[in-house]
CSV table of C-alpha atoms and ligand atoms in Angstrom, one decimal:
chain,number,residue,atom,x,y,z
A,1,MET,CA,52.8,35.9,39.0
A,2,ARG,CA,50.3,37.1,36.4
A,3,HIS,CA,50.7,40.5,34.8
A,4,ILE,CA,47.7,42.4,33.6
A,5,ALA,CA,47.6,45.9,32.0
A,6,ILE,CA,44.3,47.7,32.0
A,7,ILE,CA,44.0,50.7,29.7
A,8,GLY,CA,41.6,53.3,31.2
A,9,SER,CA,41.1,54.2,34.8
A,10,GLY,CA,37.3,54.6,34.8
A,11,PRO,CA,34.8,52.4,36.5
A,12,ALA,CA,35.3,49.4,34.1
A,13,GLY,CA,39.1,49.6,34.7
A,14,TYR,CA,38.9,49.8,38.4
A,15,TYR,CA,36.3,47.1,38.8
A,16,SER,CA,38.4,44.8,36.7
A,17,ALA,CA,41.5,45.6,38.8
A,18,GLU,CA,39.4,44.9,42.0
A,19,ALA,CA,38.3,41.6,40.5
A,20,ALA,CA,41.8,40.6,39.6
A,21,GLN,CA,43.0,41.4,43.1
A,22,LYS,CA,40.1,39.4,44.7
A,23,LYS,CA,40.8,36.5,42.4
A,24,TYR,CA,44.6,36.2,42.7
A,25,GLY,CA,45.5,38.1,45.9
A,26,ASP,CA,49.2,38.8,45.8
A,27,ASP,CA,49.7,36.6,42.8
A,28,VAL,CA,48.9,39.3,40.3
A,29,GLN,CA,50.3,42.7,39.3
A,30,VAL,CA,47.9,45.1,37.6
A,31,ASP,CA,48.9,48.3,35.9
A,32,ILE,CA,46.1,50.8,35.1
A,33,ILE,CA,47.3,53.1,32.4
A,34,ASP,CA,45.5,56.4,31.6
A,35,ARG,CA,46.1,59.2,29.2
A,36,LEU,CA,45.3,61.8,31.8
A,37,PRO,CA,47.4,62.4,35.0
A,38,VAL,CA,44.2,62.0,37.0
A,39,PRO,CA,42.2,58.8,37.6
A,40,PHE,CA,38.6,57.6,37.5
A,41,GLY,CA,37.6,58.5,33.9
A,42,LEU,CA,33.8,59.0,33.6
A,43,ILE,CA,33.4,59.4,37.4
A,44,ARG,CA,35.5,62.6,37.2
A,45,THR,CA,34.6,63.9,33.8
A,46,GLY,CA,31.2,62.3,32.9
A,47,VAL,CA,29.0,62.0,36.0
A,48,ALA,CA,27.3,65.3,36.5
A,49,PRO,CA,29.0,67.7,39.1
A,50,ASP,CA,25.7,68.0,41.1
A,51,HIS,CA,25.6,64.2,41.5
A,52,GLN,CA,28.3,63.9,44.1
A,53,SER,CA,26.7,60.8,45.7
A,54,ILE,CA,27.4,58.9,42.4
A,55,LYS,CA,30.9,60.3,42.2
A,56,ALA,CA,31.6,58.9,45.8
A,57,VAL,CA,32.1,55.5,44.3
A,58,SER,CA,35.7,56.6,43.5
A,59,ARG,CA,36.4,55.9,47.2
A,60,ARG,CA,35.9,52.2,46.4
A,61,TYR,CA,38.3,52.5,43.4
A,62,GLU,CA,40.8,54.2,45.7
A,63,LYS,CA,40.9,51.3,48.0
A,64,THR,CA,41.9,49.1,45.1
A,65,ALA,CA,44.4,51.7,43.9
A,66,LEU,CA,46.1,51.9,47.2
A,67,THR,CA,47.0,48.2,47.4
A,68,ASP,CA,50.5,47.1,46.5
A,69,ASN,CA,49.6,45.0,43.5
A,70,VAL,CA,47.6,47.6,41.7
A,71,ARG,CA,49.4,50.6,40.2
A,72,PHE,CA,48.1,53.7,38.5
A,73,VAL,CA,50.3,54.8,35.5
A,74,GLY,CA,48.9,58.2,34.5
A,75,ASN,CA,49.8,60.6,31.7
A,76,ILE,CA,50.7,57.7,29.3
A,77,THR,CA,48.9,57.6,26.0
A,78,VAL,CA,48.6,54.1,24.5
A,79,GLY,CA,49.3,54.4,20.8
A,80,GLU,CA,51.8,57.3,21.3
A,81,ASP,CA,54.0,56.5,24.4
A,82,VAL,CA,53.6,52.8,24.1
A,83,SER,CA,51.7,50.6,21.7
A,84,VAL,CA,49.1,47.9,22.4
A,85,GLU,CA,51.4,45.4,20.7
A,86,GLU,CA,54.2,46.3,23.1
A,87,LEU,CA,51.9,45.9,26.0
A,88,GLN,CA,50.8,42.6,24.8
A,89,GLY,CA,54.5,41.5,24.8
A,90,LEU,CA,54.9,42.6,28.4
A,91,TYR,CA,51.7,41.4,30.1
A,92,ASP,CA,49.7,38.2,30.1
A,93,ALA,CA,46.5,40.1,29.4
A,94,VAL,CA,45.8,43.6,28.1
A,95,ILE,CA,42.3,44.8,28.9
A,96,LEU,CA,41.0,47.9,27.0
A,97,ALA,CA,38.7,49.8,29.4
A,98,THR,CA,38.8,53.0,27.3
A,99,GLY,CA,35.1,53.8,27.5
A,100,ALA,CA,33.3,55.6,24.8
A,101,PRO,CA,34.5,59.2,25.0
A,102,ASN,CA,33.6,60.2,21.4
A,103,ASP,CA,30.2,61.6,20.4
A,104,ARG,CA,28.1,59.8,17.8
A,105,THR,CA,27.9,62.5,15.2
A,106,LEU,CA,24.7,64.3,14.3
A,107,ASP,CA,24.7,63.6,10.6
A,108,ILE,CA,22.4,66.3,9.3
A,109,LYS,CA,22.8,69.3,7.1
A,110,GLY,CA,24.3,72.2,9.2
A,111,GLY,CA,25.7,69.8,11.8
A,112,ASP,CA,29.0,71.5,11.5
A,113,LEU,CA,27.8,75.1,12.2
A,114,ASP,CA,29.2,76.9,15.2
A,115,GLY,CA,27.0,76.3,18.2
A,116,VAL,CA,26.4,72.6,17.4
A,117,ILE,CA,28.0,70.8,20.3
A,118,GLY,CA,28.3,67.1,21.1
A,119,SER,CA,27.5,66.0,24.6
A,120,ALA,CA,31.0,64.7,25.2
A,121,ALA,CA,32.3,68.2,24.7
A,122,PHE,CA,29.6,69.9,26.7
A,123,VAL,CA,29.7,67.5,29.6
A,124,GLY,CA,33.5,67.6,29.4
A,125,TRP,CA,33.4,71.4,29.6
A,126,TYR,CA,31.3,71.7,32.7
A,127,ASN,CA,33.3,68.8,34.3
A,128,GLY,CA,36.7,70.3,33.6
A,129,HIS,CA,38.0,67.7,31.1
A,130,PRO,CA,41.2,69.3,29.7
A,131,ASP,CA,40.2,68.5,26.1
A,132,PHE,CA,37.1,70.8,26.4
A,133,ALA,CA,38.1,73.5,28.9
A,134,ASP,CA,38.1,76.1,26.1
A,135,LEU,CA,34.7,75.2,24.6
A,136,ASP,CA,32.9,78.4,25.5
A,137,PRO,CA,29.4,77.3,24.5
A,138,PRO,CA,27.0,80.1,23.4
A,139,LEU,CA,24.6,80.6,26.3
A,140,ASP,CA,23.8,84.2,25.3
A,141,GLY,CA,20.7,83.2,23.3
A,142,LYS,CA,17.2,82.7,24.8
A,143,SER,CA,16.6,79.2,23.3
A,144,VAL,CA,18.7,76.0,23.1
A,145,ALA,CA,17.9,72.6,21.7
A,146,ILE,CA,19.0,69.3,23.2
A,147,ILE,CA,18.7,66.3,20.9
A,148,GLY,CA,18.1,62.9,22.5
A,149,ASN,CA,15.9,61.5,25.3
A,150,GLY,CA,18.5,59.7,27.4
A,151,ASN,CA,20.0,60.5,30.8
A,152,VAL,CA,22.8,62.6,29.3
A,153,ALA,CA,20.2,64.9,27.7
A,154,LEU,CA,18.6,65.2,31.1
A,155,ASP,CA,22.0,66.0,32.7
A,156,VAL,CA,22.7,68.7,30.2
A,157,ALA,CA,19.2,70.3,30.5
A,158,ARG,CA,19.4,70.3,34.3
A,159,ILE,CA,22.9,71.9,34.3
A,160,ILE,CA,21.8,74.7,31.9
A,161,ALA,CA,18.7,75.2,34.0
A,162,LYS,CA,20.2,75.5,37.4
A,163,THR,CA,20.9,78.7,39.3
A,164,GLU,CA,24.2,79.4,41.0
A,165,SER,CA,23.0,78.4,44.4
A,166,GLU,CA,21.8,75.0,43.1
A,167,PHE,CA,25.4,74.2,42.3
A,168,SER,CA,26.4,74.6,46.0
A,169,GLY,CA,28.1,71.4,47.1
A,170,SER,CA,28.9,70.4,43.5
A,171,ASP,CA,32.3,70.3,41.8
A,172,ILE,CA,31.3,72.1,38.7
A,173,VAL,CA,34.4,73.9,37.4
A,174,ALA,CA,34.7,77.7,37.9
A,175,HIS,CA,34.8,78.5,34.1
A,176,ALA,CA,31.4,76.7,33.6
A,177,LEU,CA,29.8,78.2,36.7
A,178,ASP,CA,30.8,81.7,35.7
A,179,LYS,CA,29.5,81.2,32.2
A,180,LEU,CA,26.2,79.6,33.3
A,181,LYS,CA,25.7,82.5,35.8
A,182,GLN,CA,25.5,84.8,32.8
A,183,SER,CA,23.3,82.6,30.7
A,184,ASN,CA,20.3,84.1,29.0
A,185,VAL,CA,18.6,80.8,28.2
A,186,GLU,CA,14.9,80.8,28.9
A,187,LYS,CA,13.8,77.9,26.8
A,188,ILE,CA,15.4,74.5,26.7
A,189,SER,CA,13.9,72.1,24.2
A,190,LEU,CA,14.5,68.3,24.7
A,191,LEU,CA,13.9,66.6,21.4
A,192,GLY,CA,13.0,62.9,21.3
A,193,ARG,CA,12.5,61.3,17.9
A,194,ARG,CA,10.1,58.8,19.5
A,195,GLY,CA,7.5,59.1,22.2
A,196,PRO,CA,7.1,59.2,26.0
A,197,HIS,CA,7.1,55.4,26.2
A,198,GLN,CA,10.4,55.2,24.4
A,199,ILE,CA,12.5,57.5,26.5
A,200,ALA,CA,15.8,56.3,28.0
A,201,MET,CA,15.6,58.4,31.1
A,202,THR,CA,15.7,56.9,34.6
A,203,PRO,CA,13.1,57.9,37.2
A,204,LYS,CA,15.4,59.5,39.8
A,205,GLU,CA,17.1,61.7,37.2
A,206,LEU,CA,13.7,62.6,35.6
A,207,GLY,CA,12.2,63.4,39.0
A,208,GLU,CA,14.9,66.0,39.6
A,209,LEU,CA,13.5,68.2,36.8
A,210,GLY,CA,10.4,68.8,38.9
A,211,HIS,CA,12.3,70.4,41.7
A,212,LEU,CA,14.5,73.1,40.1
A,213,ASP,CA,14.5,76.6,41.5
A,214,ARG,CA,13.8,78.6,38.3
A,215,ALA,CA,13.0,76.0,35.7
A,216,ARG,CA,9.9,73.8,35.0
A,217,PRO,CA,9.4,70.8,32.7
A,218,VAL,CA,6.6,71.3,30.2
A,219,ILE,CA,4.9,68.4,28.4
A,220,ASP,CA,2.0,68.2,26.0
A,221,MET,CA,-0.4,65.5,27.0
A,222,ARG,CA,-1.4,65.0,23.3
A,223,ASP,CA,1.9,63.2,22.9
A,224,PHE,CA,1.0,60.6,25.5
A,225,PRO,CA,-0.8,57.2,25.0
A,226,GLU,CA,-3.7,56.4,27.2
A,227,GLU,CA,-2.6,56.2,30.9
A,228,GLY,CA,-3.7,52.6,31.1
A,229,ASP,CA,-1.1,51.7,28.5
A,230,ASP,CA,1.7,52.5,31.0
A,231,ALA,CA,0.9,49.2,32.7
A,232,MET,CA,2.7,47.4,29.9
A,233,LEU,CA,5.9,49.2,30.7
A,234,GLU,CA,8.6,47.6,32.8
A,235,PRO,CA,8.5,49.1,36.4
A,236,GLY,CA,11.5,51.6,36.0
A,237,MET,CA,10.1,52.9,32.8
A,238,ARG,CA,6.6,53.1,34.2
A,239,LYS,CA,8.0,55.3,37.0
A,240,SER,CA,9.7,57.6,34.5
A,241,VAL,CA,6.5,58.0,32.5
A,242,THR,CA,4.6,58.7,35.8
A,243,HIS,CA,7.1,61.5,36.5
A,244,LEU,CA,6.5,62.9,33.0
A,245,ARG,CA,2.7,62.8,33.5
A,246,SER,CA,3.1,64.5,36.9
A,247,PHE,CA,4.8,67.4,35.2
A,248,PHE,CA,1.4,68.1,33.6
A,249,THR,CA,-0.6,67.7,36.7
A,250,ARG,CA,1.8,70.0,38.6
A,251,ALA,CA,1.9,72.6,35.7
A,252,GLY,CA,-0.2,75.1,37.7
A,253,GLU,CA,2.1,74.9,40.8
A,254,LEU,CA,5.2,75.2,38.7
A,255,ARG,CA,4.0,77.9,36.3
A,256,GLU,CA,5.8,80.9,38.0
A,257,LYS,CA,9.2,79.4,37.1
A,258,PRO,CA,10.6,81.5,34.2
A,259,VAL,CA,12.8,78.9,32.4
A,260,THR,CA,11.0,76.1,30.6
A,261,ILE,CA,12.3,72.6,29.7
A,262,ASP,CA,10.1,71.6,26.9
A,263,PHE,CA,9.7,67.9,26.0
A,264,ASP,CA,9.2,67.8,22.2
A,265,PHE,CA,8.3,64.2,21.4
A,266,TYR,CA,8.1,62.7,17.9
A,267,ALA,CA,10.5,65.4,16.8
A,268,MET,CA,13.4,64.4,14.5
A,269,PRO,CA,16.0,67.1,13.7
A,270,VAL,CA,16.6,67.2,9.9
A,271,ALA,CA,18.7,70.3,9.4
A,272,ILE,CA,20.3,73.2,11.2
A,273,GLU,CA,20.4,76.6,9.6
A,274,GLY,CA,22.2,79.8,10.3
A,275,ASP,CA,24.7,82.3,9.0
A,276,GLY,CA,27.9,80.7,10.1
A,277,LYS,CA,26.3,79.7,13.5
A,278,VAL,CA,23.2,78.0,14.7
A,279,GLU,CA,20.1,80.1,14.3
A,280,LYS,CA,17.3,77.5,13.8
A,281,LEU,CA,16.7,73.8,13.9
A,282,ILE,CA,14.4,72.3,11.3
A,283,ILE,CA,12.4,69.4,12.8
A,284,GLU,CA,10.2,66.8,11.2
A,285,LYS,CA,7.3,65.3,13.1
A,286,THR,CA,7.5,61.5,13.3
A,287,GLU,CA,5.3,58.6,14.1
A,288,LEU,CA,6.2,55.0,15.1
A,289,ASP,CA,6.1,52.0,12.8
A,290,LYS,CA,5.0,48.6,14.1
A,291,ASP,CA,8.6,47.9,15.3
A,292,MET,CA,8.6,51.2,17.3
A,293,ARG,CA,11.0,52.9,15.0
A,294,SER,CA,10.5,56.6,14.2
A,295,ILE,CA,9.5,57.5,10.7
A,296,GLY,CA,9.1,61.0,9.3
A,297,THR,CA,5.6,62.2,8.5
A,298,GLY,CA,6.8,65.0,6.1
A,299,GLN,CA,5.4,67.6,8.4
A,300,ARG,CA,8.1,70.1,9.4
A,301,TYR,CA,8.5,73.0,11.7
A,302,GLU,CA,11.3,75.3,12.9
A,303,LEU,CA,12.7,76.0,16.3
A,304,ASP,CA,14.7,79.2,16.8
A,305,CYS,CA,17.8,78.5,18.9
A,306,SER,CA,21.4,79.6,19.3
A,307,MET,CA,22.9,76.3,20.4
A,308,VAL,CA,22.2,72.6,19.6
A,309,ILE,CA,23.6,70.0,21.9
A,310,SER,CA,23.4,66.4,20.6
A,311,CYS,CA,23.1,63.8,23.3
A,312,ILE,CA,22.6,60.8,21.0
A,313,GLY,CA,25.2,58.4,22.4
A,314,TYR,CA,28.9,57.8,22.2
A,315,ARG,CA,31.5,55.7,20.5
A,316,THR,CA,34.8,54.1,21.5
A,317,PRO,CA,37.7,55.5,19.6
A,318,PRO,CA,39.4,52.8,17.4
A,319,ILE,CA,43.0,51.9,18.1
A,320,GLU,CA,45.2,51.0,15.2
A,321,GLY,CA,45.5,47.2,14.8
A,322,VAL,CA,42.7,46.4,17.1
A,323,PRO,CA,39.6,44.9,15.4
A,324,TYR,CA,36.7,47.3,15.6
A,325,GLU,CA,33.0,47.1,15.0
A,326,HIS,CA,32.2,50.3,13.1
A,327,GLY,CA,28.4,50.0,13.2
A,328,ARG,CA,28.3,49.9,17.0
A,329,GLY,CA,31.3,52.0,17.7
A,330,ARG,CA,33.1,49.5,19.9
A,331,PHE,CA,35.9,46.9,19.7
A,332,ALA,CA,34.9,43.8,17.9
A,333,ASN,CA,34.8,41.1,20.6
A,334,VAL,CA,33.2,37.9,21.8
A,335,ASP,CA,32.4,38.2,25.5
A,336,GLY,CA,35.3,40.6,25.9
A,337,ARG,CA,37.9,38.6,23.9
A,338,ILE,CA,39.3,40.6,21.0
A,339,LEU,CA,42.5,38.7,20.1
A,340,PRO,CA,44.7,36.3,22.1
A,341,GLY,CA,45.8,38.2,25.2
A,342,LEU,CA,43.7,41.3,24.3
A,343,TYR,CA,40.4,42.0,25.9
A,344,CYS,CA,37.9,44.8,26.4
A,345,VAL,CA,35.4,45.6,29.2
A,346,GLY,CA,32.7,48.2,30.0
A,347,TRP,CA,31.6,50.6,27.3
A,348,ALA,CA,34.6,49.6,25.1
A,349,ARG,CA,33.1,46.1,25.1
A,350,ARG,CA,29.3,46.5,25.1
A,351,GLY,CA,28.8,50.1,23.9
A,352,PRO,CA,27.6,53.0,26.0
A,353,SER,CA,24.8,51.5,28.1
A,354,GLY,CA,23.8,50.9,31.7
A,355,THR,CA,24.9,52.7,34.9
A,356,ILE,CA,28.2,53.0,36.6
A,357,GLY,CA,27.3,49.8,38.6
A,358,THR,CA,26.8,47.8,35.4
A,359,ASN,CA,30.6,47.9,35.0
A,360,LYS,CA,31.1,45.9,38.2
A,361,PRO,CA,29.7,42.5,36.9
A,362,ASP,CA,31.4,43.3,33.6
A,363,GLY,CA,34.8,43.8,35.3
A,364,PHE,CA,34.4,40.6,37.3
A,365,ALA,CA,33.3,38.7,34.2
A,366,ILE,CA,36.3,39.8,32.2
A,367,ILE,CA,38.7,38.6,34.9
A,368,GLU,CA,37.1,35.2,34.8
A,369,THR,CA,37.6,35.1,31.1
A,370,VAL,CA,41.2,36.2,31.4
A,371,ALA,CA,41.8,33.6,34.1
A,372,ASP,CA,40.4,30.8,31.9
A,373,ASP,CA,42.9,31.9,29.2
A,374,ILE,CA,46.1,32.7,31.0
A,375,GLY,CA,46.2,30.0,33.6
A,376,SER,CA,49.2,30.7,36.0
A,377,GLY,CA,50.8,33.3,33.6
A,378,ASP,CA,53.6,33.1,31.1
A,379,ASN,CA,56.5,34.7,33.0
A,380,ARG,CA,56.1,38.1,31.3
A,381,GLU,CA,58.0,41.1,32.5
A,382,GLY,CA,55.0,43.1,33.3
A,383,ARG,CA,55.5,46.5,34.9
A,384,MET,CA,59.3,46.3,35.0
A,385,GLY,CA,59.3,46.0,31.2
A,386,LEU,CA,56.9,48.9,30.9
A,387,ASP,CA,59.1,51.1,33.2
A,388,ARG,CA,62.1,50.3,31.1
A,389,LEU,CA,60.3,51.2,27.9
A,390,LEU,CA,59.0,54.5,29.3
A,391,ASP,CA,62.5,55.4,30.7
A,392,ARG,CA,64.1,54.8,27.4
A,393,ARG,CA,61.5,57.1,25.8
A,394,ASN,CA,61.9,59.7,28.5
A,395,VAL,CA,58.3,59.5,29.4
A,396,GLU,CA,57.4,60.1,33.1
A,397,ALA,CA,54.3,58.5,34.4
A,398,VAL,CA,52.1,60.0,37.1
A,399,THR,CA,51.6,57.7,40.0
A,400,PHE,CA,48.6,57.3,42.4
A,401,ARG,CA,50.7,59.1,45.1
A,402,ASP,CA,51.2,62.0,42.7
A,403,TRP,CA,47.4,62.0,42.1
A,404,LYS,CA,46.8,62.3,45.8
A,405,LYS,CA,48.9,65.5,45.8
A,406,ILE,CA,47.0,66.8,42.8
A,407,GLU,CA,43.8,66.0,44.7
A,408,GLU,CA,45.0,67.8,47.8
A,409,ALA,CA,45.7,70.9,45.8
A,410,GLU,CA,42.3,70.7,44.1
A,411,ILE,CA,40.6,70.4,47.6
A,412,ALA,CA,42.7,73.4,48.8
A,413,ASN,CA,41.5,75.4,45.8
A,414,ALA,CA,37.8,74.7,46.3
A,415,ARG,CA,35.4,77.6,46.6
A,416,ASP,CA,33.2,77.7,49.7
A,417,GLY,CA,31.0,74.6,50.0
A,418,ALA,CA,32.5,72.8,47.0
A,419,PRO,CA,34.5,69.6,47.4
A,420,ARG,CA,37.3,70.6,45.0
A,421,GLU,CA,38.2,73.0,42.2
A,422,LYS,CA,39.5,70.7,39.4
A,423,PHE,CA,42.6,71.6,37.4
A,424,THR,CA,41.5,71.8,33.8
A,425,ASP,CA,45.0,71.9,32.3
A,426,VAL,CA,47.3,68.9,32.2
A,427,ALA,CA,50.4,71.0,32.8
A,428,ASP,CA,48.8,72.4,36.0
A,429,MET,CA,47.9,68.9,37.1
A,430,ILE,CA,51.4,67.8,36.7
A,431,ALA,CA,52.9,70.9,38.4
A,432,ALA,CA,50.6,70.3,41.4
A,433,ARG,CA,52.1,66.9,42.2
A,434,SER,CA,55.4,68.5,43.2
A,435,ASN,CA,53.9,71.0,45.6
B,1,NAP,P1,21.1,56.7,25.6
B,1,NAP,O1,20.6,56.4,26.9
B,1,NAP,O2,21.5,55.7,24.6
B,1,NAP,O3,20.2,57.8,24.9
B,1,NAP,C1,20.4,58.3,23.6
B,1,NAP,C2,19.2,59.0,23.1
B,1,NAP,O4,19.6,59.6,21.8
B,1,NAP,C3,18.0,58.1,22.8
B,1,NAP,O5,16.8,58.9,23.2
B,1,NAP,C4,18.0,58.0,21.3
B,1,NAP,O6,16.7,57.8,20.7
B,1,NAP,C5,18.5,59.3,20.9
B,1,NAP,N1,19.1,59.3,19.5
B,1,NAP,C6,20.1,58.4,19.1
B,1,NAP,N2,20.4,58.8,17.8
B,1,NAP,C7,19.6,59.8,17.4
B,1,NAP,C8,19.4,60.6,16.3
B,1,NAP,N3,20.1,60.3,15.2
B,1,NAP,N4,18.5,61.6,16.3
B,1,NAP,C9,17.8,61.8,17.4
B,1,NAP,N5,17.9,61.1,18.5
B,1,NAP,C10,18.8,60.1,18.5
B,1,NAP,O7,22.5,57.5,25.7
B,1,NAP,P2,23.0,58.6,26.7
B,1,NAP,O8,22.0,59.5,27.2
B,1,NAP,O9,24.2,59.2,26.1
B,1,NAP,O10,23.5,57.8,28.0
B,1,NAP,C11,24.6,56.8,27.9
B,1,NAP,C12,24.5,55.9,29.1
B,1,NAP,O11,24.9,56.5,30.2
B,1,NAP,C13,23.1,55.3,29.3
B,1,NAP,O12,23.1,54.0,29.8
B,1,NAP,C14,22.6,56.2,30.5
B,1,NAP,O13,21.6,55.7,31.3
B,1,NAP,C15,23.9,56.4,31.2
B,1,NAP,N6,23.9,57.6,32.1
B,1,NAP,C16,23.4,57.5,33.3
B,1,NAP,C17,23.3,58.6,34.1
B,1,NAP,C18,22.7,58.5,35.5
B,1,NAP,O14,22.4,57.4,35.9
B,1,NAP,N7,22.5,59.5,36.3
B,1,NAP,C19,23.6,59.9,33.6
B,1,NAP,C20,24.1,60.0,32.4
B,1,NAP,C21,24.2,58.8,31.6
B,1,NAP,P3,16.2,56.4,20.3
B,1,NAP,O15,15.8,55.6,21.5
B,1,NAP,O16,15.1,56.7,19.4
B,1,NAP,O17,17.3,55.7,19.6
């Protein structure tokens, strides 16, 4: 019997568990350990609440979770309740699938003012992550700035722009919906430090901006290269740029919509100013050098705004004793190997890139690597040893069966048309399992 511990119950964790099960059948026991009492990581707290079809992939993870040889061990913090070293003593392989839940910080003057918010916090807030339920973002101003030209920036802009009825069928949490209903925001600026050909936005997500009830995307054609130059782009990127261009051709048709989503290209934030809270963003115009990097032109302008949300990527939190690559914000690894018996997968391995589906080949690959290393296993204690440790420390884990009860309560609490109303407090989650 092989014993594998996976830390993190998001997509990378569950795809790895599925791969282990497919590889070994009943000859493996997998424990998926998570800090929260609820599973699925980014699917629950990262994927936008109005993208339910993407969230539906959790049904596949549930199939894996409900098999006898895979176990969910929720509400256990590695590093507090149990150490990585202890897990390494108990399991043949420990796989860190901890994702990249920390924001890359916006390192500019004024970056610590009230109203400067990282995307992990903002996305966590509207998705009901217990760490960010109290965020209370300032949506009372007329203008907000979003920094970054990736899909997260798009998600954030779309969520701020939507009307209440556009959230029907979503699982946006009540505290966020209530706050967004009272929003005064009329102008959402999306700042990219490079140009339209350098965006990291995918076509489907970009296309959605052209079909919002009260908001319209606004672009300035002077930022665009000649249309013929689009032919050099790879097909997905070309589609995205075609969407951007269509926002210009459809400007007349969209002009009645009162909220604007302004694409400000070649715009690098250099400082945030305000009296204790965000009042304006100072932006430097950029141009691209021959390697397509943005360089400042010295030409500056100001954008009045009451909130700045930086969507500039994420980092994996380091774990004491685990080698870490500070520059890239992920564990130091070679093809997922960190140290003997210790591995990483998904964003914790490669950094925050790709889609949910990218984690599937990643999860299957790491199990092949583990298999090459562990052979038929080393007679470790596995889950029995973990249970004994947790018992001794009076730590009670939340099981998948418990989660199903929590989920039942969330479904029962849903407002009309919504799939669930998430608990946003860990104590409420834990209480719901005994109902
Ligand atoms: P991302 O795709 O890496 O985009 C980050 C953006 O931030 C880039 O435009 C980057 O510009 C910009 N940036 C980085 N540092 C900056 C700085 N100091 N100042 C100004 N701009 C800066 O990251 P993400 O949007 O966080 O997304 C993470 C991953 O999740 C991506 O793979 C994404 O596709 C995926 N995702 C997918 C979906 C979906 O499929 N629906 C939704 C959300 C997220 P440069 O290019 O100039 O560096």
